[in-house]
Each structure stands twice: as C-alpha cells, then as structure tokens.
Amino acid sequence: MPELNLTSAPAHLRHGSNIGQPLTRRDGVLKVTGQATYAADNHPLGMLFAVIAVSSIARGRVSFLDVAAAKQHPGVVDVMTPEHKPQLAIDPEIKTNPFVFRMEALQSNEVRYANQPIAVVIAETLEAATEGAALLAPRYETQPPLVGLDAGASFVPPVVGVGNPTENHRGDVEAGLASAEKQIDATYQTPPQYHNAMEPHAIVVQWDGDTLSVDMPTQGLKLSLARIAELFGIAHDKIHIRSPFLGGGFGSKGLMGGPPVLGIMAAKLVGRPIKLVLRREQMYGPVGHRAPTRQRLRLGADGEGRLTALDHHARTVSSTFDDFYEPAADASHTLYAAPAIRTSHDAVRVNTGTPLFMRAPGEATGSIALESAIDEMAWACGMDPLAFRLQNYAEVEPISGKPFSSKALRACYEQGAARFGWAKRSLQPRQMRDDAGLLVGWGMGTATFPALMFQAEARAAIRRDGSGVMEIGAHDMGQGAWTALAQIAADELGLDIDRVEFKAGTSDLPDAGIAGGSAHTATAGAAIHSAGAAVIAKLAELATGDEGTPLFMRAPGEATGSIALESAIDEMAWACGMDPLAFRLQNYAEVEPISGKPFSSKALRACYEQGAARFGWAKRSLQPRQMRDDAGLLVGWGMGTATFPALMFQAEARAATARRSAATARA
C-alpha cells in the first residue's frame, strides 16, 4: 500500500495557534468515504489466505488432525501443524522482558484453553481455507478444565498489574474496624470481559528473502517489531510494519500475540504473501481479556461518618501458563482518607488464554467495587453519598501521605452537584418520580486514573522553502491522534498546519511509545514538542552563525533560549489559570536568581506596566477564542520577554593630537 498521507486537511485560518482550531479530522474523510486502508484491506500479488483452526476443548491434547482430508480440498495449499512448521529463532515460551507474554505458535499438541490455535490452513481463497480447517476434524485426549474463581488453591502473586506490589497498607485495619460505630462487609464480583474491537486482529505479511513487510494493527509499533525480530532471528532494519489505521484496540493490540506470528510463519512456510484474519468468535482466547474478580470490602466509620478503616481484597485469575493479575484492589489507594487502609490480592489459575491489559486494568474493576461499598457505607451512616465522600476527601495520597501534584475533585463535586440539582435528591429510596410518575434513581461515582507518560522520540526538519516535517511512529486507534499530534507539530515548528508534513504509523519512524494508558498524546506530544524546539534552536543557531544572514551574531543563545523559556512560561501561566503578564509579575526577579547578586539596573517592571497600558492589555481575555476584531475575525494577543547582556570588550586607541598641536603653534 502507499504510505499514508496525513498532510492534507481543509484550509483554516491560523490566529497564533493550530491547537484548538475547528479542524476536520485528518483521517476523517478517508474513513467515511471508505478510502482508509486497514491491515486486511491489503492484497499483495500472489497472496494466499490463512485460517486458524482452534481447539473446542479447554484442557488436554490434540491426538489427531485429518491433514490429508484438508489437503485434498481444492484450493488448499498447505496445512501448518506442530509437526510441520518453520522453526522460530527462540522458544515462544521464553519471556525476554516484562512486556513479553507466552503465546501459541504450534509449539506442541497441548491444549491450554478453548479457542487455542491448533493448526493453520493455507489456501488460494478464504472459502477454501475455511473449509479446509473444518475438514481437520480434530480428536482430543481431554482433562477436566480449571474454571472460575474457585478453580483450585489460591496463591499470592509476586506482583499485580505492571509490577505493582500485591499488598499495600497503612495503620491497623483490624483495630480501625473494631472501633467503628458503623461497619459494612460486602463482596462484589465482576465477570471476564473481552475487548472484541470492530477491527479483528489481522495480518498481511510478505517475505522477500530475509526482509519482512507486515501490515497489521498495533498499539505498539516498536514493541511488535522487537518481538518479531527476536522470534524470527532477523535484524530490526529488515522488518517494515505499516499500521496507519486501527479499528479499535482497548489494549488488545498493544503486545504481539500468537495469531499474527502464525501468519508470518505461514508466509515463510509457503513462500508467498499471506493474509490471516481472526474470525469474530476466535477473538475470545488468544488475544487477551479482562480477568474476572471477586472483591471483598470491609469499611468502618465513626459517628460523624469518618472512615476508621478500609480493607479491600481482590481475587482474580491468570492462565495456567503465564502471569498477569488484574490489580483491582489498587483502586482504593488514592480516593478516600482513612487512618487505616489495606489493599491485597490473591489469585487462582484457570484454563483460559492469559488475561492482559484491557482499558483501565484494575481501575475499571476496582472502582465499581469501591464505589458500591462507599455508597453502602454512606447509607449505613445515614448520609448523602456526596456528603460522605466530601467528609472523607483525601487531601494527600492516603497510604503514602504524599501531596497530589494537582487535584480539583472537590470543585468537580461541587460543580457537578450544582449543575445536576443534587440538592433535590431524596436520601430515602423510591421517593423520586418523573412527570409520568415513573420512579427515578439518582446515583454518583468517582474514578481515578494515573497520568502516565512513556519514553518517545520524534524527528523534525525545516525545509528550505519554509515548510516543515515531523516524523514519529505514532498510532491512531480512532481517538484522533493524527489530528492532535499534527497540531502540536505545527505549533512547535511555528508553522500553519497546512505547511507541515506529518508522518506516522510505520515502524521505520522514531519510537512513539505505546498507545495505551491514556498516555499516547502526552507521550508523543512531548517528543514532538522537544523535536520542534530542537530544530527551531538549530535554525536560530545556523542563522546567527552564518555571516551571510542579517542575524549573524545576533544574540546567540538568547535567541534560541528565550523562545523555549517564554513558551514554557506561557504554558505554566495557563496551567495556573493566570494571565501571562500577571504570572511574570508574580515571579519577577528582584535579584539575579542563581547568584543572588543585585542587578546594576533593571526597569522591566516599569516596561511591563507601560507596555500593558499602551497596548490595552487589560482588555485581553484569559480564555482562548474570545476576542475578535471589527470584521469578526478571531484575534490572539501574546507577549514575551527577552534579555541580553550589556557587554563591553577590551580595546585600544592611539592618540595623535600632540604633533598637530605643535605644528599649529609653529605656524
């Protein structure tokens, strides 16, 4: 497929910023007109179709596959089985880093869960491959499967989530419960959930000698590239992955699973391009899911409704062959102040595919249990659920005692209650009805999610014609990343968005991190910000260092540093909800900040005041997009400060007045 063009977009007026403009999404027209090319839309010349045959039992081994019958079907080219497959460079059971999970690559005839891949049929058409898979008619030696939250002996896992401690505590929970005037002891159970996205997992793959071309949806281009490289023993620069569009992911496309690896193996086996797409029902098993939980919460409160103890224990499951444990109890770490808090986990092993990351792992399951328990505790205390939450509002992180970097939850509660008319809510149930006389229930809940950022890189360039290029291996699952990141790129390059070529979605571009944890815009955006600042600084360095430019020797260092500093000061002012001039005056330096030495002279405060008065700065709106000129066009006002040292250099001069004076006297 041709590389994705993400540069064309409807023209718009730029009033000082690309961010915040009412743009049409840069991928929107392609998607609504059917021109967006998803992985399975690719059809390289000579392509064959591969279909996975999956187990119909949850535990045992495959004792027979009728490979001969499948191969006799017209159109079937080959059947890949544990006995007939290309060898991988490493065992797929080996975990080479914390983000590698064991997968099914036909390494044996053992069946560890229902829907596990047990063979791959390769054919000239999708229909032939599908029918060939049905003709395999597998037979099994079965064993009783381990199912459910009481499947076997429980154990305490070494960690939960991504390296989180299994248990956290502060204070004496049992003493806190014993001293409480009111207690609840409640158990909540959440079912397994499967992130079965609109676009199923798919791969189109083509080998050219030891070079591999891959079209697949992925939330982590570089993670996928690294996993393919180690499994097949080829260099990173021999692999090219294209992933311009994802039809949803919710975490399931973040890490490399077994099905795409089987597609690559199939292409290697037959020496032709292969397309492999999971059927909808095959998504339940080999590509992760959210594990079930059973959570017990014990809460105690005093006579004024203040929590005396909070104990949150969660049981979850993992597969029989790998480890991922839903960190559900961790939801109780941050929200409510109590002198005694304990969170803990245990687990059992079951015959399912390994649970993995699914949208807000831990927070989603833990929040529903915690918030239900908080509502029950409020009811036990005879308190409104909002009033109970405010009574137990955490001003610092409850377990560690560390301050929050920012927290506006109290204001959120107050504004939400005012807008919703919460004061009209009856404390007693079944007291509120609508105009038709139907019962109405009002409830509330609170959820938290960490503000994550990952490591990322971007590459920027300014062209001779004044246009710019920003390159980053970013991912767009439909959340609008192509548009948001292109806007950030344009602003960091100081250009209109239509003058910036934005490249993303391929593995040969700089690593953008993983598109997960609600962190992709922050992660990739920060890398774009740094790349843009660096290229502007380089441009200024070239301009001030080139004798052929009017800027030669003009403020080296000051020119580049001031741009970055003043941009950061503006962003900090915005984060503080302050006018940029007021923020500068608030942080005005009366002495040199690092040395503490007094300035020989400084009239910047007077300069600020006079400039603001002459410009009419008091009329400036703090909120963006609020100011217009007489023609109705949006107007943006900004400011900046720059310094330059008052320099003097050593010099010499020769006096020649004495001879002239003597000559004059003689005349």
XYZ file of C-alpha atoms in Angstrom:
667
model
C 0.000 0.000 0.000
C 1.203 3.600 -0.493
C 2.432 5.382 2.617
C -0.303 7.221 4.465
C -0.626 10.908 3.535
C -1.579 12.772 6.673
C -0.838 16.259 5.397
C -3.991 17.212 3.537
C -6.729 18.871 5.538
C -9.329 21.565 4.918
C -7.800 25.029 4.928
C -8.356 27.065 8.058
C -7.346 30.405 9.494
C -4.473 30.351 11.948
C -4.664 33.010 14.646
C -1.473 32.288 16.517
C -2.088 28.609 17.204
C -3.037 25.380 15.445
C -4.137 23.706 18.677
C -7.792 24.397 19.364
C -8.707 25.136 15.774
C -12.000 23.635 14.494
C -10.302 21.250 12.073
C -11.802 18.362 10.178
C -10.056 15.221 11.413
C -7.169 14.465 9.125
C -8.259 10.846 8.685
C -11.976 11.600 8.746
C -12.684 11.926 5.029
C -10.701 8.758 4.271
C -12.716 6.801 6.820
C -16.203 8.000 5.920
C -15.548 7.511 2.201
C -14.078 4.042 2.606
C -10.602 5.062 1.446
C -8.827 4.297 4.728
C -6.720 1.160 4.223
C -6.820 -1.127 7.244
C -4.449 -4.085 7.520
C -6.786 -6.666 5.960
C -7.535 -4.352 3.016
C -4.092 -5.055 1.550
C -3.760 -7.667 -1.227
C -0.178 -8.149 -2.442
C 0.300 -10.040 -5.689
C 0.137 -13.815 -5.253
C -1.423 -13.608 -1.793
C -2.847 -16.717 -0.107
C -5.370 -16.896 2.725
C -4.651 -18.500 6.082
C -7.330 -19.650 8.519
C -6.634 -20.786 12.067
C -8.203 -23.989 13.348
C -8.895 -23.690 17.077
C -9.495 -26.149 19.892
C -13.007 -26.968 21.028
C -11.816 -28.150 24.450
C -10.219 -26.173 27.289
C -7.664 -28.704 28.537
C -5.957 -31.792 27.111
C -4.064 -32.508 23.923
C -4.786 -32.917 20.224
C -4.481 -36.597 19.390
C -5.430 -36.445 15.686
C -5.846 -33.966 12.819
C -7.062 -35.179 9.429
C -4.448 -33.236 7.497
C -4.852 -35.453 4.448
C -8.552 -34.610 4.130
C -7.817 -30.890 4.392
C -5.072 -31.055 1.767
C -7.356 -32.902 -0.668
C -9.732 -29.926 -0.693
C -9.396 -27.984 -3.983
C -7.529 -24.765 -3.355
C -5.776 -25.813 -0.130
C -2.023 -25.262 -0.492
C -0.670 -26.466 2.849
C -1.558 -27.177 6.476
C 0.713 -25.918 9.230
C 0.785 -28.073 12.372
C 3.161 -28.601 15.317
C 4.893 -31.277 13.221
C 5.034 -29.197 10.027
C 6.046 -25.587 10.539
C 9.035 -23.234 10.232
C 11.288 -23.169 13.258
C 11.440 -19.993 15.313
C 14.725 -18.486 16.465
C 13.674 -18.667 20.118
C 11.097 -20.624 22.094
C 7.862 -18.552 22.305
C 7.593 -19.698 25.928
C 10.705 -17.675 26.863
C 9.954 -14.301 28.463
C 12.712 -11.927 27.362
C 11.289 -8.807 29.041
C 8.299 -7.831 31.234
C 6.191 -6.944 28.191
C 6.616 -10.344 26.528
C 3.908 -12.925 27.161
C 3.854 -16.573 26.183
C 1.932 -17.352 23.018
C 0.684 -20.228 20.927
C 2.927 -20.808 17.915
C 2.079 -24.504 17.403
C 4.948 -25.492 19.685
C 3.144 -28.634 20.872
C -0.144 -30.550 20.761
C -1.049 -29.486 24.307
C -4.334 -27.590 24.686
C -4.351 -24.994 27.450
C -7.650 -23.191 26.747
C -10.670 -23.231 24.451
C -10.175 -21.422 21.116
C -6.425 -22.055 21.220
C -4.866 -22.238 17.725
C -4.018 -25.862 16.883
C -3.331 -25.631 13.119
C -3.313 -23.178 10.203
C -4.789 -23.995 6.790
C -3.382 -22.061 3.812
C -5.361 -21.845 0.583
C -5.930 -19.884 -2.610
C -9.247 -18.500 -1.328
C -10.710 -17.667 2.060
C -13.505 -20.158 1.471
C -11.107 -22.999 0.683
C -9.016 -22.246 3.773
C -12.131 -22.107 5.968
C -13.471 -25.386 4.627
C -10.041 -26.998 4.906
C -9.881 -26.049 8.579
C -13.260 -27.695 9.163
C -12.033 -30.890 7.462
C -9.243 -31.298 10.026
C -11.867 -32.791 12.393
C -9.583 -32.821 15.462
C -9.771 -35.513 18.123
C -8.606 -34.905 21.687
C -7.443 -36.516 24.877
C -9.306 -34.387 27.399
C -8.716 -33.429 31.019
C -11.068 -31.640 33.425
C -10.566 -27.893 32.923
C -9.901 -25.422 35.714
C -12.729 -22.892 35.609
C -13.814 -19.980 37.794
C -12.561 -18.065 40.812
C -12.559 -21.211 42.980
C -10.831 -23.451 40.436
C -8.030 -24.514 42.726
C -5.763 -23.480 45.553
C -5.274 -19.735 45.698
C -1.857 -18.095 45.911
C -0.426 -14.625 46.342
C 1.179 -13.495 43.076
C 4.573 -11.777 43.220
C 3.165 -8.594 41.625
C -0.100 -7.346 40.128
C -0.576 -5.242 37.022
C 2.747 -3.948 35.728
C 4.994 -4.645 38.699
C 2.688 -3.229 41.387
C 3.059 -4.604 44.936
C 0.495 -7.287 45.749
C -0.291 -5.672 49.112
C -0.192 -2.113 50.457
C -1.200 -0.952 53.916
C -1.165 1.878 56.386
C -2.297 1.723 60.010
C -4.105 -1.044 61.891
C -7.130 -2.070 59.843
C -8.499 -4.568 62.353
C -8.316 -2.028 65.182
C -9.985 0.560 62.961
C -12.839 -1.798 62.178
C -13.225 -2.790 65.828
C -13.530 0.841 66.929
C -16.045 1.783 64.218
C -19.644 2.660 65.105
C -20.809 1.540 61.659
C -19.402 -1.263 59.513
C -20.087 -2.923 56.204
C -18.663 -6.169 54.856
C -19.597 -6.607 51.195
C -18.437 -8.790 48.313
C -18.660 -7.799 44.648
C -17.926 -9.955 41.619
C -17.063 -8.791 38.112
C -17.172 -11.105 35.065
C -14.485 -11.625 32.430
C -14.652 -9.054 29.649
C -13.244 -9.279 26.129
C -12.016 -6.320 24.065
C -13.507 -7.529 20.812
C -12.803 -4.423 18.718
C -14.597 -3.511 15.492
C -11.470 -4.491 13.529
C -10.416 -8.044 14.434
C -6.756 -8.944 14.702
C -5.318 -9.305 11.219
C -2.011 -9.509 9.407
C -0.897 -9.345 5.782
C 2.709 -10.437 5.502
C 5.246 -10.864 2.707
C 8.796 -12.221 2.852
C 11.449 -11.072 0.371
C 14.487 -13.152 1.285
C 15.252 -12.162 4.873
C 13.246 -8.921 4.597
C 9.754 -8.831 6.041
C 6.881 -6.497 5.134
C 3.935 -6.507 7.535
C 0.551 -4.808 7.591
C -1.093 -5.239 10.979
C -2.974 -3.188 13.561
C -0.776 -2.478 16.562
C -0.771 -0.103 19.510
C 2.996 -0.540 19.821
C 4.946 -0.486 16.559
C 8.383 -0.789 18.119
C 7.277 -3.456 20.620
C 5.839 -5.524 17.764
C 8.955 -5.015 15.662
C 11.220 -6.147 18.515
C 9.116 -9.254 19.190
C 9.083 -10.271 15.508
C 12.831 -9.706 15.262
C 13.656 -11.978 18.204
C 11.175 -14.710 17.244
C 12.412 -14.932 13.657
C 16.052 -14.036 14.260
C 16.222 -11.101 11.847
C 17.538 -7.565 12.267
C 15.157 -4.731 13.092
C 16.015 -2.887 9.884
C 14.861 -5.911 7.869
C 11.278 -5.518 9.152
C 8.813 -2.877 7.996
C 5.456 -2.665 9.766
C 2.647 -0.442 8.491
C -0.190 0.364 10.866
C -1.830 3.595 9.697
C -5.331 2.773 10.944
C -6.657 0.692 13.833
C -10.314 -0.182 14.141
C -10.171 -0.109 17.933
C -7.870 -1.854 20.331
C -8.659 -1.202 24.018
C -5.290 -2.721 24.904
C -5.641 -5.957 22.936
C -3.307 -4.755 20.159
C -0.603 -3.410 22.434
C 1.513 -6.564 22.632
C 2.316 -9.172 19.999
C 0.115 -12.261 20.283
C 0.126 -15.691 18.682
C -2.177 -15.178 15.644
C -0.002 -12.627 13.775
C 3.072 -14.744 14.476
C 1.291 -17.708 12.911
C 0.603 -15.559 9.845
C 4.307 -14.758 9.491
C 5.191 -18.431 9.950
C 2.639 -19.438 7.295
C 4.124 -16.999 4.773
C 7.578 -18.391 5.472
C 6.312 -21.967 5.063
C 4.763 -21.472 1.612
C 6.999 -18.675 0.292
C 4.069 -16.458 -0.710
C 2.276 -13.475 0.836
C -0.323 -14.417 3.433
C -3.420 -12.778 4.875
C -4.680 -14.071 8.223
C -7.715 -12.515 9.916
C -9.295 -13.839 13.111
C -12.983 -14.582 12.897
C -15.097 -12.744 15.435
C -15.534 -15.784 17.696
C -11.789 -16.520 17.566
C -11.076 -13.250 19.381
C -12.110 -14.947 22.632
C -8.914 -16.552 23.840
C -5.579 -15.832 22.171
C -5.526 -12.002 22.279
C -6.093 -11.255 25.967
C -9.082 -10.146 28.014
C -10.015 -8.667 31.382
C -9.967 -11.311 34.100
C -12.918 -11.866 36.452
C -12.619 -10.641 40.041
C -14.197 -11.246 43.423
C -13.636 -8.324 45.742
C -14.367 -8.092 49.460
C -14.517 -4.644 51.032
C -14.740 -4.030 54.766
C -15.306 -0.444 55.836
C -15.731 1.141 59.237
C -16.850 4.667 60.155
C -17.296 6.697 63.336
C -20.431 8.519 64.447
C -19.719 11.511 62.211
C -19.281 9.393 59.079
C -15.489 9.485 59.003
C -13.830 6.314 57.843
C -11.851 4.488 60.512
C -10.660 1.656 58.252
C -10.828 0.471 54.628
C -9.860 -3.096 53.705
C -10.019 -4.071 50.022
C -9.106 -7.617 48.990
C -9.374 -8.834 45.391
C -9.180 -12.315 43.961
C -8.511 -12.711 40.263
C -7.269 -15.365 37.827
C -4.469 -15.938 35.365
C -3.845 -18.657 32.819
C -2.135 -21.934 33.669
C 0.950 -20.948 31.665
C 1.607 -17.238 32.225
C 1.125 -14.399 34.671
C -0.978 -11.262 34.524
C -3.048 -10.268 37.545
C -5.761 -7.614 37.478
C -4.747 -5.009 40.131
C -8.333 -4.362 41.206
C -7.726 -3.511 44.879
C -5.289 -0.753 43.896
C -8.314 1.440 43.169
C -8.561 2.072 46.928
C -5.129 3.708 47.165
C -5.982 7.272 46.284
C -9.569 8.389 46.824
C -10.578 8.287 50.486
C -8.802 9.362 53.636
C -8.739 6.748 56.408
C -6.259 6.219 59.251
C -6.031 2.528 58.309
C -6.073 1.182 54.736
C -5.097 -2.210 53.376
C -5.249 -3.470 49.795
C -4.350 -7.051 48.878
C -4.712 -9.641 46.133
C -4.679 -13.380 45.605
C -5.270 -15.491 42.506
C -6.032 -18.893 41.040
C -5.036 -20.433 37.728
C -7.638 -21.380 35.126
C -7.743 -22.821 31.618
C -8.190 -19.614 29.655
C -5.940 -17.523 27.500
C -3.760 -15.207 29.568
C -5.644 -12.106 30.752
C -3.880 -8.940 29.639
C -4.277 -5.190 29.503
C -7.839 -4.112 28.824
C -8.959 -0.489 29.095
C -8.049 0.730 32.611
C -6.825 -2.587 34.058
C -7.522 -2.542 37.785
C -9.257 0.830 37.799
C -12.310 -0.428 35.885
C -12.894 -3.483 38.060
C -11.744 -1.960 41.338
C -13.714 1.266 41.041
C -17.091 -0.421 40.731
C -16.481 -2.408 43.907
C -15.022 0.505 45.873
C -17.740 2.970 44.866
C -20.504 0.473 45.589
C -19.036 -0.064 49.055
C -18.748 3.695 49.648
C -22.440 4.083 48.751
C -23.358 1.273 51.166
C -21.238 2.847 53.902
C -22.894 6.234 53.337
C -26.319 4.581 53.637
C -25.272 2.818 56.830
C -24.228 6.207 58.270
C -27.475 7.863 57.157
C -25.547 10.262 54.938
C -25.960 11.537 51.400
C -23.379 9.729 49.216
C -21.835 13.007 48.062
C -21.661 14.356 51.610
C -19.995 11.118 52.738
C -17.367 11.406 50.019
C -16.650 15.022 50.944
C -16.400 14.025 54.610
C -13.685 11.524 53.654
C -11.998 13.596 50.980
C -8.280 12.843 50.724
C -6.142 15.985 50.743
C -2.981 13.874 50.346
C -2.374 10.384 48.960
C -3.873 8.287 51.776
C -1.312 5.488 52.078
C 1.944 7.341 51.390
C 0.923 10.772 52.676
C 2.476 12.388 49.593
C 0.817 15.530 48.189
C -1.029 15.330 44.891
C 0.646 17.277 42.080
C -2.836 18.606 41.299
C -6.342 17.755 42.457
C -9.603 19.549 41.718
C -12.019 16.788 42.713
C -13.728 18.859 45.421
C -14.524 21.593 42.903
C -15.675 18.902 40.456
C -18.077 17.510 43.067
C -19.452 20.967 43.836
C -19.944 21.987 40.205
C -21.439 18.619 39.261
C -23.887 18.751 42.166
C -24.940 22.297 41.297
C -25.485 21.552 37.611
C -27.300 18.299 38.287
C -29.513 19.741 41.014
C -28.212 17.191 43.514
C -29.728 19.100 46.451
C -33.176 17.951 45.273
C -32.211 14.277 45.670
C -34.078 12.385 48.376
C -31.912 10.413 50.799
C -34.617 7.732 51.102
C -35.063 5.365 48.135
C -38.207 5.226 45.970
C -39.188 8.823 46.726
C -38.454 10.486 43.385
C -40.647 10.268 40.289
C -40.648 11.908 36.878
C -43.558 13.732 35.240
C -45.006 10.405 34.089
C -44.976 9.050 37.636
C -42.113 6.628 36.990
C -39.556 6.027 39.717
C -36.250 7.822 39.216
C -32.972 6.968 40.912
C -30.013 9.308 41.149
C -26.546 7.983 41.874
C -22.940 9.018 41.604
C -19.472 7.546 41.478
C -15.831 8.584 41.347
C -12.989 7.051 39.406
C -9.300 7.816 39.153
C -6.732 7.031 36.506
C -2.989 7.697 36.591
C -1.451 10.392 34.393
C 1.065 8.225 32.559
C 3.845 9.116 30.148
C 6.238 6.810 28.318
C 9.540 7.396 26.578
C 9.268 8.531 22.971
C 11.249 10.139 20.171
C 10.379 12.344 17.202
C 12.313 13.748 14.251
C 11.730 17.264 12.880
C 13.068 19.260 9.950
C 12.577 22.731 8.491
C 12.812 22.751 4.691
C 14.444 25.406 2.555
C 11.012 26.529 1.271
C 9.824 27.263 4.826
C 7.675 24.154 5.231
C 8.283 21.568 7.944
C 8.342 17.812 8.506
C 7.543 15.948 11.714
C 8.092 12.183 11.885
C 7.027 9.876 14.702
C 5.886 6.241 14.783
C 2.586 7.125 16.435
C -0.669 5.152 16.447
C -4.297 6.179 15.945
C -6.988 3.778 17.179
C -9.697 6.292 16.330
C -9.006 8.707 19.179
C -7.878 11.465 16.787
C -4.128 11.195 17.359
C -3.240 12.072 13.761
C -5.027 15.418 14.126
C -3.947 16.279 17.672
C -0.297 15.357 17.123
C -0.175 17.221 13.796
C -1.500 20.335 15.561
C 1.186 20.042 18.228
C 3.801 19.561 15.496
C 2.671 22.673 13.628
C 2.740 24.816 16.754
C 6.162 23.578 17.809
C 7.547 24.351 14.335
C 5.835 27.739 14.332
C 4.020 26.948 11.096
C 0.485 26.662 9.854
C -0.669 23.054 9.910
C -1.025 23.038 6.124
C 2.716 23.755 5.878
C 3.711 20.705 7.922
C 4.127 17.198 6.540
C 3.204 14.847 9.391
C 4.398 11.241 9.053
C 3.269 8.469 11.404
C 2.089 4.871 11.544
C 5.155 2.942 10.326
C 7.928 1.144 12.190
C 10.796 2.946 10.411
C 9.873 6.197 12.160
C 11.096 7.218 15.643
C 9.615 5.288 18.565
C 6.412 6.938 19.841
C 5.968 4.571 22.777
C 2.812 2.533 23.205
C -0.689 3.870 22.571
C -2.102 2.797 25.914
C -2.784 4.009 29.415
C -4.414 7.188 28.057
C -0.847 8.397 27.601
C -0.226 8.498 23.854
C -0.959 12.165 23.175
C 1.066 13.244 26.208
C 3.924 10.887 25.333
C 4.143 11.501 21.597
C 3.207 15.158 22.031
C 6.101 15.717 24.441
C 8.531 14.136 21.971
C 7.133 16.316 19.173
C 7.471 19.360 21.429
C 11.132 18.570 22.116
C 11.911 17.833 18.461
C 10.260 21.072 17.366
C 12.134 23.117 19.965
C 15.411 21.464 18.944
C 15.002 22.160 15.244
C 13.995 25.778 15.873
C 17.048 26.160 18.109
C 19.217 24.651 15.371
C 17.716 27.028 12.822
C 18.454 30.007 15.072
C 21.989 28.734 15.624
C 22.562 28.477 11.881
C 21.090 31.908 11.244
C 23.099 33.693 13.927
C 26.286 31.851 12.988
C 26.184 32.477 9.241
C 27.959 35.667 8.097
C 25.682 35.796 5.073
C 22.496 36.373 7.083
C 21.234 39.586 8.691
C 21.065 37.695 12.017
C 24.801 36.950 12.148
C 25.991 37.092 15.776
C 22.584 38.337 16.896
C 22.016 37.051 20.415
C 23.464 33.515 20.180
C 21.872 31.527 22.982
C 19.474 34.314 23.934
C 17.596 33.944 20.653
C 17.111 30.200 20.999
C 16.751 30.021 24.766
C 14.210 32.824 25.002
C 11.817 31.051 22.632
C 11.808 27.914 24.744
C 11.727 29.737 28.109
C 8.934 32.133 27.185
C 6.841 29.336 25.664
C 7.214 27.351 28.886
C 6.315 30.418 30.990
C 3.139 30.884 28.937
C 2.209 27.221 29.413
C 2.844 27.450 33.150
C 0.675 30.558 33.390
C -2.130 28.743 31.574
C -1.773 25.735 33.884
C -2.101 28.093 36.879
C -5.149 29.823 35.374
C -3.253 33.142 35.316
C -2.796 35.944 32.814
C 0.717 35.578 31.301
C 1.689 39.126 32.353
C 0.360 38.613 35.874
C 2.315 35.358 36.106
C 5.534 37.120 35.061
C 4.967 39.867 37.611
C 4.220 37.240 40.265
C 7.618 35.683 39.570
C 9.561 38.887 38.936
C 13.233 38.571 39.888
C 14.457 41.440 42.051
C 17.992 39.970 42.112
C 19.852 37.612 39.787
C 18.082 34.298 40.632
C 21.046 31.912 40.740
C 23.830 34.111 42.174
C 21.647 36.382 44.310
C 23.639 39.403 43.090
C 21.770 42.682 42.562
C 21.187 43.932 39.030
C 23.167 47.084 38.174
C 19.916 48.380 36.738
C 16.532 46.866 35.916
C 13.365 48.622 34.729
C 11.495 45.606 33.411
C 8.544 46.023 35.803
C 8.015 49.574 34.548
C 8.403 48.306 30.979
C 5.674 45.707 31.617
C 3.332 48.288 33.121
C 3.832 50.879 30.375
C 3.546 48.285 27.634
C 0.343 46.853 29.093
C -1.175 50.305 29.427
C -0.305 51.356 25.872
C -1.461 48.061 24.393
C -4.687 47.891 26.388
C -3.678 44.557 27.876
C -6.442 44.740 30.489
C -8.959 44.031 27.700
C -7.300 40.679 26.900
C -9.444 37.619 27.672
C -7.762 34.839 29.639
C -9.844 32.251 27.766
C -8.861 31.490 24.149
C -11.084 32.269 21.150
C -12.947 35.093 22.949
C -11.523 38.154 21.166
C -12.500 39.342 17.689
C -11.670 42.354 15.543
C -14.152 44.661 13.840
C -14.508 42.182 10.981
C -15.414 39.407 13.390
C -12.119 37.553 12.944
C -10.530 35.880 15.926
C -7.627 37.809 17.433
C -4.894 36.411 19.662
C -2.736 38.576 21.949
C 0.530 37.290 23.334
C 3.682 38.580 24.950
C 7.251 37.638 25.633
C 10.354 38.859 27.391
C 13.962 38.683 26.264
C 17.203 39.706 27.889
C 20.610 40.492 26.514
C 23.760 41.257 28.476
C 25.301 44.730 28.396
C 28.716 43.717 27.109
C 31.983 45.588 26.787
C 35.167 44.232 25.241
C 38.819 45.263 25.617
C 40.001 47.788 23.014
C 42.941 50.071 22.276
C 43.308 53.503 20.627
C 46.359 55.619 19.698
C 46.374 59.352 20.382
C 47.764 61.616 17.580
C 46.935 65.138 18.801
C 50.384 66.247 20.108
C 52.117 66.607 16.680
C 49.178 68.516 15.253
C 49.228 70.972 18.169
C 52.942 71.624 17.788
C 52.606 72.289 14.050
C 49.855 74.737 14.697
C 51.973 76.601 17.221
C 54.870 76.963 14.783
C 52.607 78.341 12.136
